[in-house]
């Protein structure tokens, strides 16, 4: 066996248990959560690494059951005034019953997370590729790895007097999955391959060397799909017979697999044939080289060293187990960060759909929560790492998706509310579902469009560009138009409020014993609208457009219901100081203003920051953070509060309690948002730029006393490298993509000793708060040395 470089590698001493296919994947199967993911944004696969039999579970981004549906409720506007009257009178339970009866979507909605056989649909597995090696018995020196630097999964083992090696990758340039299987001696490779799917699929042979899986989803009347497998052997023979492809007496074989649906209007059989034909023009070495070059253009932008040993002689699952027993492993934290970036590169590329609840990897037919797009935190959390993690292109699928939601969202705004603009609620899908969900306790969240618009603005802030602003502003403006029409004055103070709405998925208890979710002016709504209106005002000024609309926003902005501090000293989640019916709830929606928003900061709003701390402590005291993504959010919260020890505490809890053997996040079951949120939390501990300044090492824990990070992005178009020793900043390098003035804050009250540009010392100013003022030109690199 060769000596291996293991710095950015997940590796294991045994295969994942190969298991039969499933139709219902609501529970994590033991093998699947040990399998290793590959993907190119369109195609995904889970590599088990089996010896005598291998399962490679396949996905294609558009394999969705269901169909477009008209779920908007034309009767809903009639009941809106009465629902609001009941809410303003404090009759919440009655308002909720009326909302449930008359203000939800028509039809089956999302199927309560079981949408496979209703129009909402669900994301599903494409199928299985099974490989059989009849003479591979009693393996020894087994090794399985995912190399994050190359995005290649390798399986290697000895059997008898032979070494067998398998390499797997998903090529974005060539639109295929590539599997290379080789034996250490000529003519000794024998194997069989087959394709299968639990339902609505057939397999046919296309001699001399192809198998095709094809069918039609949703009870045979939905989306058409196809997967095509081609084998190219070096030496030996390839034959196809029925539904089996055989390779005999070969030196090696390269398998190419393409998949497609008719979601975008293409014919799947034709598309798959085209992709395989084009890819087969390249030899394996060229395919591999093209794949690595394409992938590393994205992955290599960021390097991270959190101290400690940078490689490990222990397998990843054993390292994870040691962390569970209380050990510290800084490099495992860095590996987790880079794994998050790997997953985003692999599941979200320009021109694809955005990453769903499981990215692009999903087993079975009925997937958990339909593997849809939950817009009350989950799809947003998927993209928290995109900009700061220097993966701007990977954010584009979400930007495009938001834009496509406008058309169905306009209809929902008009039919369901009688308003202009566009809106989306708690869940959506590839078919453009924008109606409220079928139950208001989780489905009546009209602020979701505003939250999605934050991603448009963040995309612009990290890379300030007028062309980007011209594209995103109309989307933001149209969402703001809906909210201007939706807001109504409440009777006590005259504040403008949303009604009806919810604080996502949470419930409250009133003084007279009512338990409800439907309410008016939940704190999160007000924070989202305050942010959206502010961003639209700034965008319109920058572009020099819509002066009258800007004045409308400014007037409404001043009348929005404010954030309030309750009797426990906590930030209130609702407009009244209600008791929480579930005080350890996984959602912490009222803290949006701290993260991912920027309305609450330790220096800018210290009283609100203290109230947030109280809210967090109360949540945690009652068991909060028990799901993977919720724990990941806690890392970000404490990082924003500049509490590195608490942020690190929750990062360890994420690894110990909510991380599966293959480093997937465990809700449970698997949800990918926790991976992305955890990676974003690590970035927030090292660099922040949301509060009008670039803050270096704002939440560095004692466990990371020395280290460096290169290539993180800050708002304002700045790329940042940071180096530290003994918990203190030694130097930072800032590279500007636009000309601007920046405030740079050093950690722990440190002062800047020197600033250089082009190797020459330059004068710099510090403000009264100790921050360094840097005037940077486009393309300029500045180095700052800590004192």
XYZ file of C-alpha atoms in Angstrom:
787
model
C 0.000 0.000 0.000
C 1.270 3.505 -0.805
C 2.119 6.144 1.792
C -0.752 8.640 1.868
C -1.125 12.379 2.381
C -3.963 12.707 4.901
C -4.240 16.409 5.706
C -7.631 16.947 4.060
C -8.856 13.373 3.959
C -11.743 11.473 5.507
C -10.526 7.883 5.735
C -11.724 4.554 7.103
C -10.444 1.018 7.678
C -13.626 -0.763 6.588
C -16.404 -0.417 4.009
C -19.822 0.969 4.833
C -22.312 -1.910 5.233
C -23.923 -2.525 1.853
C -27.693 -2.671 2.221
C -30.780 -3.242 0.054
C -32.583 -0.235 -1.459
C -35.281 1.504 0.554
C -38.492 3.284 -0.370
C -38.785 5.294 2.861
C -35.633 7.006 4.124
C -36.975 8.789 7.211
C -34.397 6.995 9.344
C -30.644 7.018 8.785
C -29.599 3.604 7.494
C -26.346 2.331 9.051
C -24.554 2.001 5.736
C -25.644 5.251 4.129
C -24.279 7.422 6.953
C -20.884 5.759 6.552
C -20.815 6.044 2.754
C -18.841 8.902 1.208
C -20.441 11.608 -0.986
C -19.303 12.872 -4.358
C -21.119 15.376 -6.561
C -20.814 17.966 -9.298
C -23.944 20.032 -8.552
C -26.049 17.958 -10.962
C -25.083 14.397 -10.143
C -24.442 12.913 -6.719
C -23.379 9.515 -5.449
C -22.780 7.793 -2.125
C -19.819 5.411 -2.275
C -20.063 2.514 0.176
C -16.749 0.839 -0.670
C -18.029 -2.729 -0.546
C -15.684 -5.556 -1.509
C -17.617 -8.531 -2.934
C -20.608 -6.291 -3.588
C -20.579 -2.533 -3.888
C -23.534 -0.169 -3.725
C -23.209 3.277 -5.277
C -26.420 5.148 -4.518
C -27.180 7.687 -7.245
C -28.859 11.088 -7.347
C -29.659 13.627 -10.032
C -30.632 17.134 -8.899
C -34.034 17.262 -10.663
C -35.412 13.809 -9.808
C -38.586 15.121 -8.189
C -41.984 13.524 -8.070
C -45.125 15.664 -8.159
C -46.155 18.404 -10.534
C -47.097 22.097 -10.539
C -50.223 22.763 -8.497
C -52.606 25.632 -7.905
C -52.623 25.699 -4.101
C -53.445 29.392 -3.600
C -56.707 29.945 -1.775
C -58.963 32.588 -3.414
C -61.240 32.607 -0.346
C -58.420 33.573 2.006
C -58.653 37.392 1.596
C -62.264 37.338 2.838
C -61.132 36.051 6.227
C -58.049 38.226 6.667
C -59.820 41.123 8.470
C -61.520 38.756 10.922
C -58.297 36.877 11.672
C -56.579 40.177 12.393
C -59.414 41.398 14.593
C -59.216 38.237 16.696
C -55.441 38.562 17.005
C -55.612 42.202 18.076
C -58.237 41.269 20.672
C -55.944 38.622 22.123
C -58.139 35.725 20.946
C -55.221 33.788 19.522
C -56.682 30.289 19.676
C -59.762 31.432 17.771
C -57.606 33.227 15.223
C -55.548 30.094 14.744
C -58.625 27.938 14.210
C -59.972 30.389 11.644
C -56.587 30.522 9.909
C -56.408 26.732 9.801
C -59.905 26.508 8.341
C -59.797 29.277 5.754
C -56.278 30.701 5.320
C -54.149 27.695 4.381
C -53.346 26.319 0.945
C -55.798 24.327 -1.129
C -55.345 20.613 -1.668
C -52.781 18.349 -0.038
C -50.084 21.005 0.247
C -46.701 19.455 1.002
C -48.221 16.209 2.268
C -46.963 17.003 5.789
C -43.486 16.031 4.667
C -44.760 12.920 2.876
C -45.169 14.380 -0.574
C -44.047 11.519 -2.805
C -47.581 10.746 -3.979
C -49.176 14.205 -3.889
C -48.600 17.098 -6.307
C -46.051 18.827 -4.028
C -43.747 15.884 -4.650
C -40.392 15.071 -3.126
C -36.781 14.777 -4.142
C -35.887 11.110 -4.652
C -33.011 8.796 -5.366
C -32.200 8.259 -9.021
C -31.272 4.634 -8.416
C -28.478 2.250 -7.483
C -25.383 1.175 -9.327
C -24.395 -2.249 -7.985
C -20.950 -3.715 -8.653
C -20.157 -7.367 -7.958
C -16.693 -8.864 -7.669
C -17.239 -12.617 -7.224
C -13.577 -13.491 -6.568
C -12.891 -10.652 -4.076
C -12.977 -12.489 -0.781
C -11.151 -12.134 2.534
C -9.765 -8.652 1.860
C -6.861 -7.278 3.868
C -5.249 -3.869 4.282
C -8.569 -2.282 3.401
C -8.528 1.505 2.921
C -11.281 3.940 1.946
C -10.928 7.723 1.674
C -12.509 10.942 0.473
C -9.788 13.409 -0.462
C -11.146 16.930 -0.106
C -8.298 18.380 -2.174
C -9.197 16.316 -5.239
C -12.871 15.415 -4.595
C -12.030 11.776 -5.285
C -13.153 8.748 -3.274
C -10.620 5.928 -3.348
C -11.131 2.326 -2.226
C -8.158 -0.033 -2.052
C -7.558 -3.518 -0.663
C -5.641 -6.743 -1.155
C -7.329 -10.022 -1.940
C -5.225 -13.077 -2.710
C -2.079 -11.854 -4.443
C -3.727 -8.774 -5.974
C -4.361 -5.161 -5.052
C -7.601 -3.670 -6.369
C -8.063 0.076 -6.558
C -11.245 2.015 -7.302
C -11.379 5.772 -7.838
C -14.672 7.706 -8.018
C -15.414 11.325 -8.871
C -18.233 13.471 -10.236
C -16.902 15.583 -13.077
C -18.469 19.013 -13.543
C -16.647 19.754 -16.819
C -17.804 16.478 -18.384
C -21.192 16.020 -16.657
C -20.583 12.398 -15.679
C -19.741 10.214 -12.726
C -16.434 8.458 -13.346
C -15.324 5.201 -11.705
C -11.948 3.656 -12.442
C -11.357 0.061 -11.281
C -7.953 -1.537 -11.702
C -6.071 -4.663 -10.695
C -2.389 -4.775 -9.837
C -1.776 -7.478 -12.458
C -2.936 -7.577 -16.081
C -6.030 -9.514 -17.011
C -7.195 -10.162 -13.456
C -10.228 -7.868 -13.216
C -13.639 -9.557 -13.416
C -16.847 -7.851 -12.373
C -20.541 -7.284 -13.044
C -22.518 -4.048 -12.936
C -26.257 -3.407 -12.799
C -28.640 -0.473 -12.432
C -31.884 -0.529 -10.456
C -34.540 1.647 -8.830
C -37.307 0.682 -6.357
C -40.163 1.946 -8.557
C -41.214 3.358 -11.940
C -38.092 2.216 -13.773
C -36.903 -0.266 -16.385
C -33.435 -1.325 -17.468
C -32.323 -2.169 -20.973
C -29.019 -3.171 -22.532
C -27.519 -1.128 -25.343
C -24.700 -3.257 -26.794
C -21.826 -3.371 -26.895
C -21.083 -1.694 -23.553
C -24.037 0.273 -22.102
C -26.910 -0.176 -19.674
C -29.780 2.322 -19.484
C -32.132 2.867 -16.547
C -35.204 4.884 -17.502
C -38.736 5.611 -16.381
C -41.303 8.175 -15.366
C -41.952 9.390 -11.827
C -45.137 10.191 -9.926
C -47.191 7.099 -10.709
C -45.982 7.074 -14.282
C -47.289 10.522 -15.228
C -44.571 12.803 -13.922
C -41.017 13.609 -14.837
C -39.128 11.353 -17.244
C -35.618 10.321 -16.253
C -32.718 8.221 -17.469
C -29.311 7.033 -16.302
C -26.772 5.597 -18.744
C -23.769 3.471 -17.769
C -20.918 2.823 -20.174
C -17.851 0.632 -19.574
C -14.529 1.125 -21.345
C -12.055 -1.659 -20.513
C -8.307 -1.815 -20.933
C -7.711 -5.401 -21.963
C -10.320 -8.137 -21.634
C -13.931 -7.888 -22.801
C -17.130 -5.970 -22.005
C -20.534 -7.508 -22.715
C -24.109 -6.620 -21.820
C -26.795 -9.220 -21.340
C -30.285 -8.226 -20.167
C -29.781 -5.945 -17.213
C -26.172 -6.929 -16.435
C -22.908 -5.504 -17.756
C -19.891 -7.844 -17.482
C -16.179 -7.126 -17.573
C -13.902 -10.152 -17.934
C -10.137 -10.575 -17.775
C -9.453 -6.852 -17.953
C -6.471 -4.869 -16.677
C -8.797 -2.035 -15.682
C -12.141 -0.530 -16.585
C -13.528 2.997 -16.611
C -17.245 3.348 -15.912
C -18.994 6.521 -17.078
C -22.465 7.294 -15.775
C -24.674 10.121 -16.967
C -28.188 11.008 -15.827
C -30.870 13.477 -16.864
C -34.579 14.294 -16.628
C -36.932 16.318 -18.801
C -37.286 18.994 -16.072
C -35.640 21.614 -18.301
C -37.273 20.337 -21.482
C -34.537 17.978 -22.677
C -35.118 14.362 -23.651
C -33.319 12.248 -21.003
C -32.202 9.360 -23.204
C -30.734 11.764 -25.739
C -29.061 13.889 -23.070
C -27.417 10.953 -21.327
C -26.134 9.550 -24.626
C -24.647 12.928 -25.500
C -22.875 13.315 -22.159
C -21.409 9.813 -22.177
C -20.298 10.147 -25.784
C -18.514 13.443 -25.095
C -16.872 12.179 -21.913
C -15.663 8.981 -23.577
C -13.585 11.029 -26.023
C -11.216 11.732 -23.146
C -9.097 9.031 -21.599
C -9.298 8.436 -17.867
C -6.228 10.537 -17.116
C -7.676 13.513 -18.989
C -11.073 13.148 -17.298
C -9.393 13.070 -13.890
C -7.133 16.020 -14.659
C -10.034 18.141 -15.964
C -12.086 17.294 -12.876
C -9.328 18.157 -10.385
C -8.457 21.403 -12.140
C -12.099 22.523 -12.162
C -12.680 21.572 -8.526
C -9.488 23.051 -7.101
C -10.209 26.443 -8.656
C -12.888 26.664 -5.962
C -11.581 24.560 -3.078
C -8.031 25.945 -2.981
C -9.198 29.518 -2.370
C -9.272 28.954 1.401
C -6.637 27.294 3.587
C -7.111 26.729 7.321
C -4.735 25.719 10.109
C -6.156 25.640 13.632
C -2.986 24.322 15.221
C -2.062 20.868 16.388
C -1.059 17.959 14.187
C -2.104 18.549 10.583
C -2.472 14.904 9.638
C -3.787 11.926 11.548
C -2.839 8.269 11.704
C -6.347 7.569 12.985
C -9.412 7.006 10.775
C -12.005 9.765 10.795
C -14.625 7.762 12.684
C -12.095 6.935 15.409
C -11.090 10.603 15.705
C -14.750 11.529 16.030
C -15.180 8.938 18.760
C -12.211 10.355 20.684
C -13.753 13.823 20.523
C -16.962 12.327 21.899
C -14.931 11.017 24.835
C -13.660 14.518 25.596
C -10.465 14.901 23.562
C -9.679 18.035 21.552
C -8.746 17.755 17.889
C -8.245 21.184 16.287
C -7.477 19.661 12.920
C -10.778 17.742 12.946
C -12.499 21.133 13.365
C -10.566 22.408 10.335
C -11.433 19.243 8.419
C -15.116 19.769 9.272
C -14.894 23.337 7.932
C -13.333 22.227 4.654
C -15.800 19.339 4.390
C -18.606 21.924 4.529
C -17.024 23.834 1.652
C -16.572 20.552 -0.231
C -20.254 19.721 0.172
C -21.340 23.103 -1.177
C -19.023 22.849 -4.195
C -20.374 19.348 -4.808
C -24.077 20.187 -4.486
C -24.424 23.746 -5.808
C -22.831 24.915 -9.047
C -23.858 27.681 -11.453
C -26.860 26.545 -13.495
C -28.011 23.875 -11.039
C -30.783 23.843 -8.467
C -29.804 25.021 -4.980
C -28.791 22.531 -2.311
C -31.892 21.065 -0.665
C -32.341 19.675 2.857
C -29.817 16.950 2.035
C -27.770 18.880 -0.503
C -27.941 16.575 -3.495
C -27.644 13.224 -1.674
C -30.811 11.345 -0.740
C -31.671 7.680 -0.438
C -35.084 6.176 -1.049
C -38.340 7.354 -2.558
C -40.035 9.169 0.327
C -37.202 11.304 1.621
C -37.277 13.172 4.977
C -39.432 16.319 4.774
C -39.497 15.684 1.013
C -35.872 16.887 0.816
C -37.504 20.147 -0.198
C -36.551 23.764 0.403
C -37.573 24.889 3.888
C -37.360 28.672 3.862
C -37.755 29.273 7.599
C -34.011 28.674 8.114
C -32.802 25.537 6.373
C -32.126 26.571 2.781
C -30.741 29.869 4.064
C -28.325 28.106 6.425
C -27.130 26.020 3.482
C -25.607 29.184 2.029
C -24.156 30.909 5.098
C -20.714 29.584 4.154
C -20.925 30.574 0.474
C -19.655 34.163 0.554
C -17.311 34.162 3.562
C -15.989 30.773 2.395
C -14.999 32.294 -0.969
C -17.493 30.251 -2.987
C -19.442 33.060 -4.606
C -20.317 31.002 -7.689
C -21.881 28.329 -5.505
C -24.340 30.934 -4.164
C -25.731 31.563 -7.650
C -28.147 28.594 -7.715
C -29.975 30.050 -4.709
C -29.972 33.541 -6.256
C -31.452 32.149 -9.466
C -33.988 30.066 -7.539
C -35.200 33.108 -5.601
C -35.665 34.973 -8.871
C -37.727 32.077 -10.290
C -39.987 32.127 -7.220
C -41.177 35.618 -8.128
C -43.659 34.506 -10.767
C -45.567 31.963 -8.628
C -45.058 34.233 -5.628
C -46.874 37.054 -7.424
C -49.862 34.812 -7.920
C -49.893 33.814 -4.250
C -49.669 37.472 -3.219
C -52.578 38.363 -5.500
C -54.858 35.356 -4.938
C -54.184 34.613 -1.285
C -53.758 38.187 0.019
C -55.133 40.483 -2.657
C -51.782 42.277 -2.810
C -49.065 43.155 -5.316
C -45.459 42.005 -5.004
C -44.366 38.425 -4.371
C -44.312 36.132 -1.355
C -43.295 32.611 -0.357
C -43.973 30.798 2.898
C -42.325 27.983 4.854
C -41.756 25.365 2.156
C -41.169 25.394 -1.563
C -40.101 22.964 -4.274
C -38.908 22.786 -7.870
C -42.494 23.340 -9.046
C -42.689 26.836 -7.551
C -44.921 26.195 -4.527
C -45.311 29.534 -2.686
C -48.613 29.098 -0.818
C -48.869 28.785 2.975
C -48.432 25.243 4.230
C -51.426 23.072 5.049
C -51.237 23.871 8.772
C -50.668 27.436 9.998
C -48.631 26.417 13.068
C -45.688 25.836 10.732
C -46.903 26.967 7.302
C -48.032 30.587 7.857
C -44.628 32.263 7.592
C -44.959 35.054 5.006
C -41.628 36.642 5.990
C -39.726 33.894 4.166
C -39.378 35.976 0.999
C -37.789 38.765 3.030
C -35.306 36.346 4.548
C -34.402 34.984 1.112
C -33.789 38.555 -0.041
C -31.058 38.832 2.575
C -29.032 36.417 0.442
C -29.372 38.714 -2.557
C -28.036 41.633 -0.527
C -25.216 39.614 1.048
C -24.177 38.444 -2.423
C -23.838 42.097 -3.376
C -22.102 43.219 -0.159
C -19.332 40.656 -0.450
C -18.681 41.625 -4.081
C -19.964 45.199 -4.567
C -20.844 45.526 -8.227
C -23.521 47.682 -9.848
C -24.481 44.995 -12.334
C -25.213 42.624 -9.460
C -27.192 45.350 -7.696
C -29.221 46.075 -10.839
C -30.149 42.407 -11.012
C -31.114 41.852 -7.370
C -32.817 45.154 -6.570
C -36.030 44.455 -8.566
C -36.451 41.143 -6.705
C -35.991 42.844 -3.328
C -38.221 45.738 -4.311
C -41.068 43.467 -5.338
C -40.876 41.580 -2.032
C -40.900 44.898 -0.159
C -43.994 45.949 -2.132
C -45.840 42.913 -0.785
C -44.885 43.717 2.798
C -45.875 47.378 2.461
C -49.348 46.147 1.532
C -49.409 43.382 4.154
C -48.453 45.568 7.133
C -51.293 46.947 9.263
C -51.285 49.200 12.351
C -51.907 47.375 15.607
C -54.329 49.108 17.997
C -52.192 49.720 21.111
C -49.262 51.724 19.756
C -50.023 52.181 16.071
C -47.000 50.109 15.145
C -47.005 48.508 11.717
C -47.157 44.733 12.085
C -47.474 41.537 10.091
C -50.685 39.572 10.696
C -51.237 36.678 10.607
C -47.808 35.134 10.978
C -45.779 32.825 13.218
C -42.390 32.667 14.886
C -41.251 29.647 12.876
C -42.604 26.391 14.229
C -42.774 27.653 17.836
C -45.787 28.177 20.125
C -46.575 30.492 23.044
C -48.831 30.432 26.072
C -50.914 33.461 27.008
C -51.729 34.594 30.550
C -55.231 33.138 30.210
C -53.884 29.737 29.119
C -54.230 29.850 25.325
C -51.566 27.910 23.420
C -51.053 29.045 19.836
C -48.546 29.704 17.081
C -50.520 32.156 14.907
C -49.860 35.703 16.048
C -49.035 39.174 14.830
C -45.634 40.914 14.692
C -43.339 38.074 15.803
C -39.929 39.576 16.471
C -38.313 37.764 13.557
C -40.804 39.249 11.069
C -40.039 42.748 12.255
C -36.289 42.176 12.086
C -36.515 40.755 8.555
C -38.690 43.616 7.303
C -36.520 46.243 8.974
C -33.518 44.727 7.232
C -35.243 44.377 3.837
C -36.577 47.937 3.858
C -33.172 49.305 4.899
C -31.399 47.382 2.152
C -33.925 48.473 -0.481
C -33.490 52.094 0.582
C -29.719 51.826 0.263
C -29.946 50.021 -3.085
C -32.328 52.593 -4.567
C -30.033 55.423 -3.466
C -26.970 53.717 -4.939
C -28.757 53.150 -8.247
C -30.456 56.547 -8.196
C -33.953 55.138 -8.759
C -37.400 54.938 -7.135
C -37.311 58.055 -4.977
C -41.051 57.899 -4.219
C -40.880 54.214 -3.309
C -37.877 54.950 -1.120
C -39.873 57.522 0.822
C -42.646 54.952 1.362
C -40.103 52.536 2.795
C -38.543 55.186 5.015
C -41.931 56.144 6.428
C -42.884 52.508 7.097
C -39.464 51.727 8.542
C -39.982 54.254 11.309
C -43.302 52.684 12.302
C -42.330 48.997 12.477
C -42.887 47.324 15.840
C -39.597 47.465 17.773
C -37.634 44.722 19.471
C -38.575 44.463 23.155
C -36.989 43.100 26.317
C -39.193 40.882 28.490
C -39.569 40.390 32.212
C -36.753 37.856 32.431
C -34.383 40.268 30.706
C -34.712 38.224 27.499
C -35.339 39.418 23.971
C -39.045 38.814 23.414
C -39.953 36.347 20.688
C -43.454 37.798 20.305
C -44.979 41.255 20.543
C -46.355 40.373 23.986
C -44.187 38.917 26.743
C -45.694 35.462 26.413
C -44.440 32.342 28.127
C -42.817 29.879 25.768
C -44.833 26.706 25.499
C -41.650 24.809 24.598
C -38.797 26.801 26.181
C -36.116 24.506 24.704
C -37.404 24.818 21.148
C -34.914 24.161 18.324
C -35.802 27.384 16.478
C -34.410 30.608 17.939
C -36.021 32.843 15.375
C -36.182 36.045 17.426
C -32.368 36.102 17.482
C -32.254 36.651 13.712
C -31.190 40.238 14.403
C -27.942 38.913 15.915
C -27.324 36.282 13.246
C -27.653 36.051 10.307
C -28.852 39.667 10.556
C -26.807 42.589 11.837
C -29.236 44.657 13.938
C -27.840 43.439 17.282
C -24.117 43.747 18.072
C -22.172 43.844 21.342
C -20.856 47.385 20.712
C -23.684 48.869 18.686
C -26.661 47.655 20.770
C -25.232 46.381 24.087
C -28.589 46.235 25.876
C -30.141 44.079 23.152
C -26.997 41.928 23.055
C -27.376 41.258 26.783
C -31.033 40.354 26.219
C -29.975 37.900 23.514
C -27.586 36.236 25.960
C -30.447 35.782 28.412
C -32.609 34.265 25.664
C -29.824 31.863 24.733
C -29.207 30.775 28.300
C -32.906 30.166 28.848
C -33.124 28.086 25.647
C -30.080 26.040 26.588
C -31.272 25.505 30.147
C -34.324 23.735 28.704
C -32.473 21.524 26.224
C -32.201 23.834 23.190
C -29.754 23.077 20.405
C -30.692 19.404 20.348
C -30.846 19.175 16.536
C -27.772 19.421 14.348
C -28.674 22.622 12.537
C -29.864 24.269 15.767
C -26.508 23.521 17.408
C -24.743 24.969 14.381
C -26.755 28.179 14.773
C -25.561 28.415 18.380
C -21.944 28.462 17.189
C -22.774 31.470 15.036
C -24.705 33.217 17.811
C -21.877 32.994 20.314
C -19.320 33.948 17.672
C -21.338 37.109 16.985
C -21.379 37.774 20.745
C -17.562 37.466 20.563
C -17.574 34.594 23.042
C -15.054 32.198 21.557
C -15.204 29.694 24.412
C -18.966 29.253 24.153
C -18.833 29.082 20.355
C -16.182 26.374 20.613
C -18.240 24.547 23.249
C -21.107 24.280 20.778
C -18.811 23.277 17.925
C -17.624 20.380 20.087
C -21.250 19.549 20.923
C -22.039 19.506 17.190
C -19.205 17.043 16.591
C -19.992 14.912 19.628
C -23.758 14.729 19.444
C -24.871 15.535 15.904
C -22.201 14.262 13.521
C -22.418 10.934 11.709
C -19.419 8.713 10.858
C -19.073 10.252 7.385
C -19.247 13.755 8.978
C -22.789 14.355 7.727
C -24.903 16.396 10.126
C -27.571 14.551 12.091
C -30.880 16.351 12.732
C -31.784 13.404 13.077
C -32.069 12.148 10.374
C -29.342 13.619 8.170
C -29.805 17.257 7.178
C -27.007 19.078 5.426
C -27.800 22.516 6.871
C -25.892 21.676 10.059
C -22.746 20.988 8.020
C -22.977 24.331 6.277
C -24.005 26.182 9.443
C -21.161 24.621 11.415
C -18.620 25.572 8.758
C -20.008 29.113 8.699
C -19.728 29.249 12.498
C -16.021 28.427 12.324
C -15.579 31.239 9.801
C -17.505 33.644 12.091
C -15.111 32.790 14.919
C -12.181 33.897 12.757
C -13.563 36.807 10.731
C -16.630 39.052 10.873
C -17.642 41.997 8.709
C -21.370 42.522 9.344
C -21.102 45.496 11.720
C -19.514 48.025 9.373
C -15.986 46.840 10.096
C -13.645 43.945 9.396
C -13.095 42.217 12.727
C -10.103 39.874 12.888
C -10.297 36.869 15.244
C -13.441 38.089 17.021
C -14.151 34.796 18.819
C -10.893 32.822 18.957
C -11.036 30.045 21.588
C -8.080 29.056 23.748
C -8.011 25.642 22.018
C -6.831 27.314 18.797
C -3.894 29.255 20.263
C -1.940 29.253 17.026
C -2.930 28.999 13.422
C -3.769 30.745 10.182
C -6.538 31.129 7.664
C -6.093 32.306 4.101
C -8.710 33.412 1.601
C -11.807 34.182 3.665
C -13.991 36.964 2.257
C -15.215 40.061 4.057
C -18.063 42.343 3.041
C -16.868 45.274 0.986
C -14.971 43.131 -1.512
C -11.947 42.185 0.631
C -10.133 38.862 0.791
C -8.385 38.260 4.112
C -5.518 36.143 5.424
C -4.988 35.994 9.206
C -2.072 34.607 11.225
C -1.940 34.250 14.994
C 0.352 32.913 17.723
C -0.333 32.403 21.447
C -3.873 33.616 20.888
C -2.710 36.982 19.493
C -2.829 38.323 15.957
C 0.624 38.457 14.385
C -0.327 39.727 10.945
C -3.181 40.015 8.465
C -3.195 40.456 4.702
C -6.106 42.229 3.004
C -6.670 42.228 -0.764
C -9.247 44.670 -2.164
C -11.401 43.971 -5.225
C -12.978 47.453 -5.120
C -11.736 50.842 -3.942
C -13.142 51.679 -0.498
C -12.349 52.736 3.041
C -12.450 49.999 5.679
C -12.417 49.919 9.464
C -10.349 46.982 10.701
C -10.673 45.826 14.313
C -7.933 43.744 15.890
C -8.756 41.131 18.554
C -8.731 41.580 22.320
C -7.843 45.253 22.253
C -4.638 44.703 20.251
C -3.190 47.685 18.432
C -1.709 47.702 14.961
C 2.080 48.020 14.985
C 2.564 48.596 11.264
C 0.682 48.738 7.975
C 2.459 48.130 4.676
C 1.404 48.216 1.024
C 3.648 47.015 -1.759
C 6.405 46.424 0.806
C 6.363 50.021 2.018
C 5.120 51.278 5.361
C 2.081 53.523 5.053
C 0.513 55.913 7.493
C -2.700 54.802 9.073
C -5.268 56.198 11.456
C -7.108 54.631 14.353
C -10.486 55.830 15.539
C -11.540 56.406 19.133
C -12.593 52.759 19.399
C -9.179 51.436 18.364
C -10.117 50.306 14.868
C -7.652 50.922 12.040
C -8.881 53.046 9.105
C -7.598 51.746 5.770
C -8.180 53.446 2.431
C -7.639 50.759 -0.173
C -7.552 50.894 -3.937
C -8.921 48.185 -6.178
C -6.290 45.477 -6.578
C -4.235 46.737 -3.623
C -2.792 44.381 -1.009
C -2.226 45.681 2.503
C -0.424 43.873 5.316
C -1.205 44.737 8.910
C 1.060 43.667 11.771
C -0.345 43.198 15.261
C 1.344 44.842 18.239
